[in-house]
Coordinates of C-alpha atoms and ligand atoms in Angstrom, one line a residue:
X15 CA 106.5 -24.2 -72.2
X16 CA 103.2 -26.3 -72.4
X17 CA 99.7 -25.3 -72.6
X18 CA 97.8 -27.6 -71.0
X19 CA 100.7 -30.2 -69.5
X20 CA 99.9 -34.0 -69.2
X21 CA 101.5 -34.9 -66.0
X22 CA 103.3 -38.3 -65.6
X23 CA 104.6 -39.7 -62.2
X24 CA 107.1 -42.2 -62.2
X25 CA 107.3 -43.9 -59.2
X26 CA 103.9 -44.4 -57.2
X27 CA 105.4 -45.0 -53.8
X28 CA 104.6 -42.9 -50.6
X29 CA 105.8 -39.8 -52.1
X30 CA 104.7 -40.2 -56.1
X31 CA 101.2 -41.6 -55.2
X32 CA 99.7 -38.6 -52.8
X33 CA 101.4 -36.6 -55.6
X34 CA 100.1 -38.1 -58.3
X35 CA 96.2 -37.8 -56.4
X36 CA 96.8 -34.3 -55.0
X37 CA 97.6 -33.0 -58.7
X38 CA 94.7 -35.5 -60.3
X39 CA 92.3 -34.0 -57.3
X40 CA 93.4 -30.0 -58.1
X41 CA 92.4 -30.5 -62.2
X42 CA 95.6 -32.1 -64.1
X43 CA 95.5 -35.2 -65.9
X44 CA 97.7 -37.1 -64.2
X45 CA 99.5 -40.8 -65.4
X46 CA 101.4 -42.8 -62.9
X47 CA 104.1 -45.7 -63.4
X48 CA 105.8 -47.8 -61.7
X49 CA 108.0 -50.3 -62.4
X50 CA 106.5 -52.7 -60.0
X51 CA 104.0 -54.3 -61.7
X52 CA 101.9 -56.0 -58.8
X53 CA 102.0 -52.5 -57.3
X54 CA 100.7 -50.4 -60.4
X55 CA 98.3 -53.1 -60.7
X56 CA 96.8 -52.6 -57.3
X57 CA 96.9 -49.2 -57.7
X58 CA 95.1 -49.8 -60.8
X59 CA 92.6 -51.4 -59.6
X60 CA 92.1 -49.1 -56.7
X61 CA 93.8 -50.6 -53.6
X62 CA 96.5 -48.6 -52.4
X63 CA 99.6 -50.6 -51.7
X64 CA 100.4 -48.6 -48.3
X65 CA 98.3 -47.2 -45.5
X66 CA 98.1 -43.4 -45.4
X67 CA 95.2 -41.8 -43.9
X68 CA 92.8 -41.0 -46.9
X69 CA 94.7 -42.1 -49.3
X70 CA 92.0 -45.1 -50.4
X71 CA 89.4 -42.7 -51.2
X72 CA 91.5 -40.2 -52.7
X73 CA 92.4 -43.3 -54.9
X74 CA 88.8 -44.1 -55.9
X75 CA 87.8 -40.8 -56.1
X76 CA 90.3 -39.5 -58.7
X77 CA 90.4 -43.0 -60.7
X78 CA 86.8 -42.0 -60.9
X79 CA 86.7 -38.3 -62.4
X80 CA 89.1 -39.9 -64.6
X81 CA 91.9 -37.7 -63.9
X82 CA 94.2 -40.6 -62.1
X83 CA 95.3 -43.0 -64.1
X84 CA 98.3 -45.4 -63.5
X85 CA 99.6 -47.0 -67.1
X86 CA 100.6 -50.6 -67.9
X87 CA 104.3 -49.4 -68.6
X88 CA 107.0 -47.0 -67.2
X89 CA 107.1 -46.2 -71.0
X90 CA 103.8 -45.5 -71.8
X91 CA 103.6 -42.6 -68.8
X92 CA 106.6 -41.1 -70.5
X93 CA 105.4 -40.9 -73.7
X94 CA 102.0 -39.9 -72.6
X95 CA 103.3 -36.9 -70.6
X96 CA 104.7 -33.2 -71.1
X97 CA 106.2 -32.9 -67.5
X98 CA 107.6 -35.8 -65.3
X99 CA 107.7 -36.0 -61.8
X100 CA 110.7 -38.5 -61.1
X101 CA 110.2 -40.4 -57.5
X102 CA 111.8 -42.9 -57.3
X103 CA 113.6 -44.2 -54.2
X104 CA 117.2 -42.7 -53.2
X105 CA 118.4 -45.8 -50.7
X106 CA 121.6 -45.5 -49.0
X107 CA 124.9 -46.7 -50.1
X108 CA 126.8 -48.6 -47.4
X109 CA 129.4 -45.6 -47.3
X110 CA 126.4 -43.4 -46.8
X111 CA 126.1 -41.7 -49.7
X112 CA 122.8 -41.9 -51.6
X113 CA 122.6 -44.8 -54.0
X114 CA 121.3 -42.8 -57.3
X115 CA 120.5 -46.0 -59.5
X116 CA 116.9 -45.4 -59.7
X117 CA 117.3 -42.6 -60.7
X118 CA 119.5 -42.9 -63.3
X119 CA 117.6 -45.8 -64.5
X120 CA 114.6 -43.4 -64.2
X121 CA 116.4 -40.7 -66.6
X122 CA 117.6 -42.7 -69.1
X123 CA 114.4 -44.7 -69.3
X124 CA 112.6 -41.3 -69.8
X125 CA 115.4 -40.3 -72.6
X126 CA 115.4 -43.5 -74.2
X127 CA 111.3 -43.2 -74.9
X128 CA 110.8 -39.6 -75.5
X129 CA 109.6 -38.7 -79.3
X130 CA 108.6 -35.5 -77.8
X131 CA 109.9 -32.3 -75.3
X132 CA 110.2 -33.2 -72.0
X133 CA 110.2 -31.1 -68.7
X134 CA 111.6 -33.8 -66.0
X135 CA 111.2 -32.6 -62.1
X136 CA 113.2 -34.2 -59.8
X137 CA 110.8 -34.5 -56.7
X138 CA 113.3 -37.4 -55.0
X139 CA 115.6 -36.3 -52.2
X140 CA 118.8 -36.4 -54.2
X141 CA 122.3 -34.9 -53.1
X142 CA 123.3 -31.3 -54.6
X143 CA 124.4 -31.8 -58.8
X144 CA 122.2 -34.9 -59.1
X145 CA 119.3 -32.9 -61.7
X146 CA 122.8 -31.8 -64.1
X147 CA 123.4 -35.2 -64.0
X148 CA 120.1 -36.3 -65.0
X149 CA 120.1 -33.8 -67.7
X150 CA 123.5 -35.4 -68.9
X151 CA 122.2 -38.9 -69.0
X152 CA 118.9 -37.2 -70.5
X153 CA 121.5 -35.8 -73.4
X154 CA 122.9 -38.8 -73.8
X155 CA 120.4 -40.8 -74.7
X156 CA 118.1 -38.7 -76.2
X157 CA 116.8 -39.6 -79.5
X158 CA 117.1 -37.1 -82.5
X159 CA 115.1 -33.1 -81.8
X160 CA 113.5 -34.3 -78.7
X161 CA 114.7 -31.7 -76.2
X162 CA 114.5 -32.2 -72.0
X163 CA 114.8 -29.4 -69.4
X164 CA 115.2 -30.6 -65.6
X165 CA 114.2 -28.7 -62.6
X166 CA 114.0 -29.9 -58.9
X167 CA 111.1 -29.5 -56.6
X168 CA 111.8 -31.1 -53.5
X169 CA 108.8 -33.1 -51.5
X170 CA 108.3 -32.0 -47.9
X171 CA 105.3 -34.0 -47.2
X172 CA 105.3 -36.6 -43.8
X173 CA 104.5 -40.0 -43.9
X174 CA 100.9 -39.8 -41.9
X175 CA 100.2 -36.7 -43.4
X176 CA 100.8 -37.1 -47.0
X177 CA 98.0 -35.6 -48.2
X178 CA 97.4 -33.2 -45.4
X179 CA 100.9 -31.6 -46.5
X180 CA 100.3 -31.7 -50.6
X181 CA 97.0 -29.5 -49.4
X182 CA 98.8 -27.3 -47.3
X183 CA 102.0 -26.7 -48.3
X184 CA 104.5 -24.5 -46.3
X185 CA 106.2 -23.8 -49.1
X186 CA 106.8 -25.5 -53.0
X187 CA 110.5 -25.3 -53.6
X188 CA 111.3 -25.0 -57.7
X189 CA 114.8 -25.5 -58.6
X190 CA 114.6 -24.5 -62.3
X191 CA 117.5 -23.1 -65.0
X192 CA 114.9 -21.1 -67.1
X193 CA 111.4 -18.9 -67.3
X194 CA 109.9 -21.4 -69.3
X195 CA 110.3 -24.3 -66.6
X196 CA 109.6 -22.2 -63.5
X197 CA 106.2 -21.0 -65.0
X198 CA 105.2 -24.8 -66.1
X199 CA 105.8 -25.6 -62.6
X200 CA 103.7 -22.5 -61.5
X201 CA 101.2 -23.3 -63.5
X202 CA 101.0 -26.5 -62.1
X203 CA 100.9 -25.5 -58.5
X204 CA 98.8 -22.7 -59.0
X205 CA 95.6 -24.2 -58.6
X206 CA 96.8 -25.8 -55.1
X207 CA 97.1 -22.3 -53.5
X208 CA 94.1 -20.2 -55.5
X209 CA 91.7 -23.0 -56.3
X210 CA 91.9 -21.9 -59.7
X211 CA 90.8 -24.7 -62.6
X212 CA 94.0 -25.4 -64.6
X213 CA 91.9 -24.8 -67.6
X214 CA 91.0 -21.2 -66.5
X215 CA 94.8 -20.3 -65.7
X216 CA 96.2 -16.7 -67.4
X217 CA 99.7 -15.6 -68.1
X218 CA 98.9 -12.8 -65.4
X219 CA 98.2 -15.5 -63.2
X220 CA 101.4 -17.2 -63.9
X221 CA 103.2 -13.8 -63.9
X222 CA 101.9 -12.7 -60.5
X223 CA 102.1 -16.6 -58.5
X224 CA 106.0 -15.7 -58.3
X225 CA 105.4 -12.8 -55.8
X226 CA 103.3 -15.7 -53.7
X227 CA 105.6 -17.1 -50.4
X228 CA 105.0 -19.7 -50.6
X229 CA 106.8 -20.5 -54.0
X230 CA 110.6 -20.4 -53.3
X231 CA 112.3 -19.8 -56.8
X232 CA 116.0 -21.0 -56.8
X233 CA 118.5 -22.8 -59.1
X234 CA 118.8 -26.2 -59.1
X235 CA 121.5 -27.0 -56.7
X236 CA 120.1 -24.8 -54.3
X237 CA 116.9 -26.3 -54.9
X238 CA 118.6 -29.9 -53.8
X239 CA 120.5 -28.5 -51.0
X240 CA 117.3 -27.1 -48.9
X241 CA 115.6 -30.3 -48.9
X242 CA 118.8 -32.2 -47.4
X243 CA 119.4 -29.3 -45.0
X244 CA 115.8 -29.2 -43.3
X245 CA 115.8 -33.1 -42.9
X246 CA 119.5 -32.6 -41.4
X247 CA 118.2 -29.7 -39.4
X248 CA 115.3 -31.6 -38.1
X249 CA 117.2 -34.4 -37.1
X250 CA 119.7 -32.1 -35.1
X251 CA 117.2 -30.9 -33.5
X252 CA 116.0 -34.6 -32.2
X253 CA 119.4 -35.9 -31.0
X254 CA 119.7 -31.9 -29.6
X255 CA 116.6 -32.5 -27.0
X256 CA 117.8 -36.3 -26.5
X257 CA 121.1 -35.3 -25.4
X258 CA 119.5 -32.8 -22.9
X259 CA 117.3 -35.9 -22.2
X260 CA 120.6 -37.4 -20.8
X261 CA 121.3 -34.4 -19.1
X262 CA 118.1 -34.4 -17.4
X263 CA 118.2 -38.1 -15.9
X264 CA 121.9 -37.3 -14.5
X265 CA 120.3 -33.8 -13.0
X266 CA 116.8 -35.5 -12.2
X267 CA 115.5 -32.5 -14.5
X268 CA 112.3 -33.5 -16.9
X269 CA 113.2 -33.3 -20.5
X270 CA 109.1 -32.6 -21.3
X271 CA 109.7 -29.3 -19.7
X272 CA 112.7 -28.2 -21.2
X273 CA 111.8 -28.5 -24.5
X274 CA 108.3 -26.9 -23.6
X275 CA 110.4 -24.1 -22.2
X276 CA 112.8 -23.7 -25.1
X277 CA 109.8 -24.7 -27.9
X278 CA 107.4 -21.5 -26.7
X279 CA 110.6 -19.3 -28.3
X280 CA 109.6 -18.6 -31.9
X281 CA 112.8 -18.7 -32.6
X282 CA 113.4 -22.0 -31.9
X283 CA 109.9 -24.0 -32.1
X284 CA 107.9 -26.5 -30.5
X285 CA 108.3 -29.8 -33.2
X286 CA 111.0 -31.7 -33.6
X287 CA 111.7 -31.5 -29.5
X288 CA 110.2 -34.3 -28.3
X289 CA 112.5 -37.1 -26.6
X290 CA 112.9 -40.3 -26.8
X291 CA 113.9 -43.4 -28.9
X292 CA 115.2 -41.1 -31.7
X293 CA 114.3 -40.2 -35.5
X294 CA 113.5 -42.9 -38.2
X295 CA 111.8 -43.4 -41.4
X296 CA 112.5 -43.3 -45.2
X297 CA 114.0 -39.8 -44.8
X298 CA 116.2 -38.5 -41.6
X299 CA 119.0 -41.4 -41.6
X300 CA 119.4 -41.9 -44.8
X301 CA 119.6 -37.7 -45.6
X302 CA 121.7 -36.8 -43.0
X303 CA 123.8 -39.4 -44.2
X304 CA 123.9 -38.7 -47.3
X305 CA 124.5 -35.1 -46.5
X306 CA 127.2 -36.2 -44.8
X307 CA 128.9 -37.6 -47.4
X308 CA 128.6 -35.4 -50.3
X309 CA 129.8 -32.8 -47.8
X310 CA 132.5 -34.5 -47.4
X311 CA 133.1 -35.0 -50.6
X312 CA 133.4 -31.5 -51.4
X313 CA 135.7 -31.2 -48.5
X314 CA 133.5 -30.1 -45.8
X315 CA 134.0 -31.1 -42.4
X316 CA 131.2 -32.9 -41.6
X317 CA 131.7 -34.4 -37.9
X318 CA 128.8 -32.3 -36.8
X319 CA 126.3 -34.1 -38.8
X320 CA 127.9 -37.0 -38.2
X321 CA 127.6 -37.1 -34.7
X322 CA 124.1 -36.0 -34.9
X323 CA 123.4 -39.7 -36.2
X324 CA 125.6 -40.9 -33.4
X325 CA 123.6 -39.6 -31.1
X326 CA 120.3 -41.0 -32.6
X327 CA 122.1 -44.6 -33.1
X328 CA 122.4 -45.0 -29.1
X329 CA 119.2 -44.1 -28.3
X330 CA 118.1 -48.0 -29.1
X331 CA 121.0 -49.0 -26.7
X332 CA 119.7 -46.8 -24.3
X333 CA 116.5 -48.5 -24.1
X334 CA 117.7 -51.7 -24.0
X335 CA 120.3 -50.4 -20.9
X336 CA 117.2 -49.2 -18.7
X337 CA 115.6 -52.9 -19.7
X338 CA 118.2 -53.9 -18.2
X339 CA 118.7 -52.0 -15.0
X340 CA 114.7 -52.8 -14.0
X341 CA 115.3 -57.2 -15.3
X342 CA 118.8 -57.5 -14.9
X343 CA 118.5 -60.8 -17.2
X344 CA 116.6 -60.6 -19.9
X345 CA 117.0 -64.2 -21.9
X346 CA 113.3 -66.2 -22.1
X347 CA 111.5 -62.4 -20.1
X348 CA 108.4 -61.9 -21.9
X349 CA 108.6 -58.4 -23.2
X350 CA 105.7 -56.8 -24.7
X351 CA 106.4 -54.2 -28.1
X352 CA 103.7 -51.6 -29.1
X353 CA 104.6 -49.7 -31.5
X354 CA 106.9 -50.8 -35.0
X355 CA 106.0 -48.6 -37.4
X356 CA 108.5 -45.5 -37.6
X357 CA 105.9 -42.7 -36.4
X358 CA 102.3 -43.0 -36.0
X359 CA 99.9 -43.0 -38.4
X360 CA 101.6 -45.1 -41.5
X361 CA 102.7 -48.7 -41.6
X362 CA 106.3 -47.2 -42.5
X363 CA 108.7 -49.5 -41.0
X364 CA 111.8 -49.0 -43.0
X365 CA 114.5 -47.6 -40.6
X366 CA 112.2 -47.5 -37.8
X367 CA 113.9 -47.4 -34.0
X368 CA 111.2 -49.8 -33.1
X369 CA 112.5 -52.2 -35.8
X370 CA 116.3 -51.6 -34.0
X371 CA 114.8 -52.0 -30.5
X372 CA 113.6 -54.9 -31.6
X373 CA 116.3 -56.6 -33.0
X374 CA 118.3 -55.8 -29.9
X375 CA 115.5 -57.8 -28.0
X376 CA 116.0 -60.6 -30.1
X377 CA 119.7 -60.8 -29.6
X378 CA 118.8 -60.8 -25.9
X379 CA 116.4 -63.8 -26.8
X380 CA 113.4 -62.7 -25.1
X381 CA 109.7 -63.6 -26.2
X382 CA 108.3 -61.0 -27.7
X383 CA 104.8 -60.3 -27.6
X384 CA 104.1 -57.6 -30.8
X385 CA 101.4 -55.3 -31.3
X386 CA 100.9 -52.4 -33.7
X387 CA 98.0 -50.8 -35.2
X388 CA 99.1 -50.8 -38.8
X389 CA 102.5 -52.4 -39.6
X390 CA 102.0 -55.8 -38.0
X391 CA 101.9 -57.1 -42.1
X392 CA 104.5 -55.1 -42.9
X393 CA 106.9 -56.5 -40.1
X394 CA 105.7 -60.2 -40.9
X395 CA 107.4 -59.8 -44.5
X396 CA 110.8 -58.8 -42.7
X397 CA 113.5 -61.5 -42.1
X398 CA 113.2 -60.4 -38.3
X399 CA 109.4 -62.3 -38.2
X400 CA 111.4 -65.5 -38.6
X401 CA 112.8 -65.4 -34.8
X402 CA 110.2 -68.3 -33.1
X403 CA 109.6 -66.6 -30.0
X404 CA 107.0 -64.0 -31.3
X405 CA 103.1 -63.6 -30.9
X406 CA 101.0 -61.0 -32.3
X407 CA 98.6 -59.2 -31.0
X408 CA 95.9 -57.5 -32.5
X409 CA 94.9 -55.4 -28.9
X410 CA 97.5 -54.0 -26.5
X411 CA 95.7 -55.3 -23.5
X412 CA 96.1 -59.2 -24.7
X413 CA 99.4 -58.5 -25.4
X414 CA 99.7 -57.4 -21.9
X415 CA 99.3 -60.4 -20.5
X416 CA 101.7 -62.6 -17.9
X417 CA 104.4 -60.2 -19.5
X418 CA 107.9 -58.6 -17.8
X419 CA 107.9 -55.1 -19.1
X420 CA 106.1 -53.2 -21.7
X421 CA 108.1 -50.8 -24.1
X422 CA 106.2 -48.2 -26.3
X423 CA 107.9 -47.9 -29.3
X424 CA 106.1 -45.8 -31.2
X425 CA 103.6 -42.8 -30.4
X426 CA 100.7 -43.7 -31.3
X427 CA 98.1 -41.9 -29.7
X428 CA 95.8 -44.8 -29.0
X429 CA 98.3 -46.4 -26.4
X430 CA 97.0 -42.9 -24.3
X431 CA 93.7 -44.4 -24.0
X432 CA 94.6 -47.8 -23.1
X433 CA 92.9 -48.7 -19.8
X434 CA 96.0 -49.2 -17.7
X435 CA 94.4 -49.7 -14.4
X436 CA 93.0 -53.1 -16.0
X437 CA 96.4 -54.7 -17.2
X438 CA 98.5 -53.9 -14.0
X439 CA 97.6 -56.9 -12.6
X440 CA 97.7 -59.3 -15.2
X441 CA 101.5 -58.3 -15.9
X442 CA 104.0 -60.5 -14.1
X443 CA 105.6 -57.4 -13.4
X444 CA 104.1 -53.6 -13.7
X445 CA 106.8 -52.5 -15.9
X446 CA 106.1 -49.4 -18.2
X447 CA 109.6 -48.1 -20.3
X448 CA 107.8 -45.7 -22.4
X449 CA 110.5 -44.6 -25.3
X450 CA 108.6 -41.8 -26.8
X451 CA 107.4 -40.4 -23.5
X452 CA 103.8 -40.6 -24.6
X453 CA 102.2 -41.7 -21.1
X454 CA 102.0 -39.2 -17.7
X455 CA 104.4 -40.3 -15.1
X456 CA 102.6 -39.5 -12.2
X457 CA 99.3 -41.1 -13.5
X458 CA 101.3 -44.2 -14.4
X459 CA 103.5 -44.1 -10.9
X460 CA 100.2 -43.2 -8.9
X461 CA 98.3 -46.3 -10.4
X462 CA 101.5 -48.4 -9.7
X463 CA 103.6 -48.9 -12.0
X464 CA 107.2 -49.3 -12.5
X465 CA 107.4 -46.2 -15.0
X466 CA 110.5 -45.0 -16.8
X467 CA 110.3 -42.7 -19.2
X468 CA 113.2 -40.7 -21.6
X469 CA 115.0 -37.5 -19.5
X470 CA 112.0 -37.2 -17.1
X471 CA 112.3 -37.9 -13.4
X472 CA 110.3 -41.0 -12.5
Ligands
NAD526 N1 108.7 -41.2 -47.7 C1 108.7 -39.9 -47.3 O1 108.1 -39.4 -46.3 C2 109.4 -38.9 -48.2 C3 109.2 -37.5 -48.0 C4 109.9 -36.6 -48.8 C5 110.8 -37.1 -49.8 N2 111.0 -38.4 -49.9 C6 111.9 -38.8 -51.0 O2 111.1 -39.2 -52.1 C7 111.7 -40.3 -52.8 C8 110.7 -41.5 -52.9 O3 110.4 -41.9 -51.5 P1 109.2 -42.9 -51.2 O4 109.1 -42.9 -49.7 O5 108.1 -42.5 -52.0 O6 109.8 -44.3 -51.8 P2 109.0 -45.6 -52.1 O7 110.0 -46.7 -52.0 O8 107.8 -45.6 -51.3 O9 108.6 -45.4 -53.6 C9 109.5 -45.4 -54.7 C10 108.8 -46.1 -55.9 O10 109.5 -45.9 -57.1 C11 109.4 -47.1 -57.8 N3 110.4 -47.1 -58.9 C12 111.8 -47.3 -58.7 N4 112.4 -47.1 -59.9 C13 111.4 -46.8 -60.8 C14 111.4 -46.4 -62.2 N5 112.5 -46.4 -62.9 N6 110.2 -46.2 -62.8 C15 109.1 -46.2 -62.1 N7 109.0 -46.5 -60.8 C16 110.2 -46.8 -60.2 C17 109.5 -48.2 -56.8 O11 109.0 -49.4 -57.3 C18 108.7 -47.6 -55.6 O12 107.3 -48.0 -55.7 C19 113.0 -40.6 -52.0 O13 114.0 -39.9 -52.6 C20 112.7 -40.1 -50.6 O14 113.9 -39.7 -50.0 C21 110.3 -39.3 -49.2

């Protein structure tokens, strides 16, 4: 379909911009937009406008070799590019269902500024039937002999691990509806799996990448409909191990074990087992949802799904229940937060439990004392930073002190190394409720704490 593709990425958020790098770092020239200015500024100039591990220097290094380049308009990218990578966010709708508006904006956009042929990949997590109705609105407003195909090729990477995953892939998922698509896109990837040069590429090549596992080949829909059903499988699997997490504190049974127990099956794996305050993120809620709904739509019956977020939407009143049973009272306690961000290793907050546990605690009007390694700036920009009984703290251990309880909120696994023996004492009380049952009971009970953990016997 093209020779040598130009590559545009529209939309340089967590997803678009370790996308837009990994392809820049493997020998395409890549362009990204975004319709954030300030952002595609920064980005521009080099700062990158999240924390990701690596993701800075990948920034530098690729603006560098001249192979990254972000333009000054969503237009420019499109009419500098053979094949678009569309992602752009897919928010939720208050019924659920995935709100599509980027994305339409992002098709007509690319319709409305195309003099040339277009191949536009839909790499945002979109309900089965969205690409046809990209290529619709692509149809629509296309001007006169410029021609668009659409494939889909679903992103799989974890906030954390972005560019970890675009290395290593598991697998690249193209949802295409002809040859001349699926070998653009094989083209593309190829030099990700064979360290090939782009330039260097053959046909044979080409030909022979489609026997390669990792590529899954499908059609469009099906394309769509994997993505959504591993995020809504993984997030069964979560509220699966915390409902055996409930089980476990009726039976005085430990949770940890279990799912070590069931994880060593190959059949049923060790991730996605671990217990505690529930899934979060820019992904799980809103795709299970979402999932939800266009099943429904079709006239599926759902209510497994739905329960599955059910199950993940108590786990924050959960926490807050065991708070208190140890403090009975918990207006003006002084309750210590580590942990906002989602999962470790980002400064993610959107959907995060922490951000729900927190919010509880603030109904409860207690004075919170905050701490997290990387999303401390991200929280203060939330309308949640504007309740008066916060302080933040750079180091767990300050934010230790004089205080009720402490809750972990989030995994990180520098609140393992904390030196626990040396806050005991300054805490009006030893509380520990560790949500993501990160911490050793016995070490914690043996050195004195009040410890309570998710599903294991304290
Ligand atoms: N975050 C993840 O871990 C992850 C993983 C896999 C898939 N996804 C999916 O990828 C998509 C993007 O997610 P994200 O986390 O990168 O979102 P994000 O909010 O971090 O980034 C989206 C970016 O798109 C920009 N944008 C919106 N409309 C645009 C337009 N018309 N032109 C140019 N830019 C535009 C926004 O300004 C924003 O910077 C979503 O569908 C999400 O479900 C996310």
């Amino acid at each position: 379909m093209f020779d040598n593709p130009n590559i545009g990425i529209l939309g340089l958020g967590h997803v678009g911009l370790p996308t837009a790098l990994g392809l820049a770092d493997i020998g395409w020239n890549v362009i990204g937009a975004d319709d954030l200015k300030s952002k595609a500024q920064d980005i521009a100039n080099g700062d990158a406008p999240f924390y990701e591990p690596g993701l800075s220097e990948m920034l530098i290094k690729n603006i560098n070799s001249g192979r990254f380049s972000v333009a000054s308009s969503v237009e420019e990218a499109i009419d500098a590019s053979d094949v678009i990578f569309v992602c752009v966010g897919t928010p939720q709708n208050d019924d659920g269902s995935a709100d599509l508006s980027q994305i339409e904006n992002a098709g007509r956009t690319i319709a409305q500024n195309s003099n040339t042929n277009k191949l536009v990949v839909e790499k945002s997590t979109t309900p089965v039937s969205t690409s046809l109705r990209i290529k619709d609105t692509l149809r629509r407003y296309a001007k006169e002999n410029v021609e668009f195909e659409v494939a889909v090729n679903p992103e799989f990477l974890r906030e954390g691990t972005g560019l970890y995953d675009f290395f290593n892939p598991d697998r690249i998922v193209l949802g295409v509806e002809s040859e001349a698509a699926k070998n653009t896109l094989l083209q593309i990837y190829l030099p990700l799996l064979d360290q090939t040069n782009p330039s260097d590429i053959s046909d044979k090549e080409i030909y022979e990448a489609k026997s390669n596992d990792k590529f899954v080949i499908t059609d469009v829909n099906t394309a769509e409909l994997i993505k959504h059903a591993s995020n809504s499988f993984l997030a069964t699997k979560i509220s699966f191990i915390n409902l055996v997490a409930d089980i476990c504190e009726k039976s005085g049974s430990d949770v940890s074990k279990v799912a070590k127990g069931m994880g060593l099956d190959p059949r049923i794996g060790s991730s996605f087992l671990q217990a505690g305050l529930g899934f979060g993120g820019y992904c799980l809620p809103k795709d299970i949802k979402a999932f939800t709904k266009i099943g429904e739509d079709l006239g599926v019956d759902m209510s497994f799904f739905r329960e599955v977020d059910n199950v993940n939407i108590r786990r924050v009143d959960q926490i807050i229940d065991k708070l208190k049973g140890k403090l009975w009272v918990l207006r003006d306690k002084t309750i210590a937060v580590w942990g906002i961000a989602f999962k470790p290793g980002t400064d993610d907050i959107r959907e995060s439990p922490a951000m729900a546990l927190i919010e509880k605690l603030i109904e409860e009007e207690v004075k919170l004392n905050l701490h997290d390694p990387k999303a401390m700036e991200e929280f203060k920009r939330t309308s949640l930073s504007e309740y008066s009984n916060i302080e933040y703290f750079t180091d767990p251990i300050d934010s230790s002190n004089n205080v009720d309880a402490i809750i972990i909120a989030t995994d990180w696994p520098e609140f393992k190394s904390v030196d626990y023996k040396n806050i005991k004492d300054a805490m009006q009380y030893p509380f520990v409720l560790d949500a993501r049952n990160l911490l050793n009971p016995v070490e914690m009970l043996d050195m004195g704490f009040d410890y309570i953990g998710v599903g294991r016997y304290s």
